Phi, psi and omega in degrees: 000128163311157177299287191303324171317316182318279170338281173324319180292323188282321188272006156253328160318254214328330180282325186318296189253031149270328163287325194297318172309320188280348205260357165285297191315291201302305184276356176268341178269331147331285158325268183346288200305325169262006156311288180315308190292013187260317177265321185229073185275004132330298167291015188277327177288011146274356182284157158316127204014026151057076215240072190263115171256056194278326212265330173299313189290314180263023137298307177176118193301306191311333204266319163319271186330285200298329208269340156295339186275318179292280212283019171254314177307301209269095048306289175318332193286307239278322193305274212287311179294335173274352169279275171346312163275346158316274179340302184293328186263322145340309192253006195290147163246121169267009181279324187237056196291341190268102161217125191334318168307303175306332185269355169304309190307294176305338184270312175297333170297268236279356181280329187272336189297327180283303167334289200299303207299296160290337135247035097002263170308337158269005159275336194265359202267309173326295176324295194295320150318306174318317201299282194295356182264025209039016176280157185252123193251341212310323216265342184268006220256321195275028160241011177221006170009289216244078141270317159338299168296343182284305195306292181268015163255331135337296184289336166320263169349305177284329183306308181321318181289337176292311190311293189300330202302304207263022170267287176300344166288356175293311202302324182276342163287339196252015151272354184273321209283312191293000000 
């Protein structure tokens, strides 16, 4: 491998788990917040993004309950899936790249990419049901935006993972073969 291949890798691990970091930070603060809004919902405008449904919760705990639970799930998913490509590019060989790890990987990356994509997208759908029943929804729409771009960098990803399956099956043939 070249130096800049070399080079490229380490400055994409390093962005790699610096986003896995902030989006842990983002969902742990989540968390928090919405503890507090359980307990102390005073104290939710000091919070991490100041994420007050208060007015929701005392309108309908379900509708409170469900819209925290997508936006606590798709952090966390969002969290775990930036672990997961930390890992693949941290442990990737670009000497040997078609190997069962990788393409495990690459494949559990387009399963979570879908998963966030899709209940996203039934979170933003959820919303808009809320929307017409009168809740005020406005401050929650920048956590499920990009459910679409999920939806299809899921089918990217995944065509990508079929590619390593049949990249390694050359390869052991063409180790069988040698």
């Amino acid at each position: 491998m070249s130096k800049k291949n070399n080079f490229v890798f380490i400055a994409l691990s390093i962005v790699a788990w610096i986003i896995f970091a902030g989006l842990c930070v983002e969902a742990g603060g989540l968390i928090v917040n919405f503890i507090f809004s359980l307990y102390k919902p005073e104290f939710v405008q000091n919070l991490y993004q100041k994420l007050d449904l208060s007015e929701m919760y005392n309108l309908s705990k379900p509708a409170y309950f469900s819209m925290y639970s997508f936006i606590l799930i798709i952090s966390i998913l969002k969290a775990y899936l930036f672990y997961i490509v930390s890992m693949l590019v941290s442990t990737l060989d670009l000497s040997k790249p078609f190997n069962s790890f990788v393409s495990k990987q690459i494949t559990q990356i387009s399963y979570f990419t879908l998963s966030i994509g899709l209940l996203s997208f039934i979170a933003r759908q959820t919303a808009k049901y809320l929307l017409h029943r009168g809740y005020e929804i406005d401050q929650l729409n920048q956590f499920w935006v990009d459910s679409q771009a999920f939806i299809l960098m899921a089918a990217i990803i995944y065509v990508i993972s079929q590619i390593f399956k049949k990249g390694i099956e050359l390869q052991n043939e063409n180790d069988l073969t040698v």
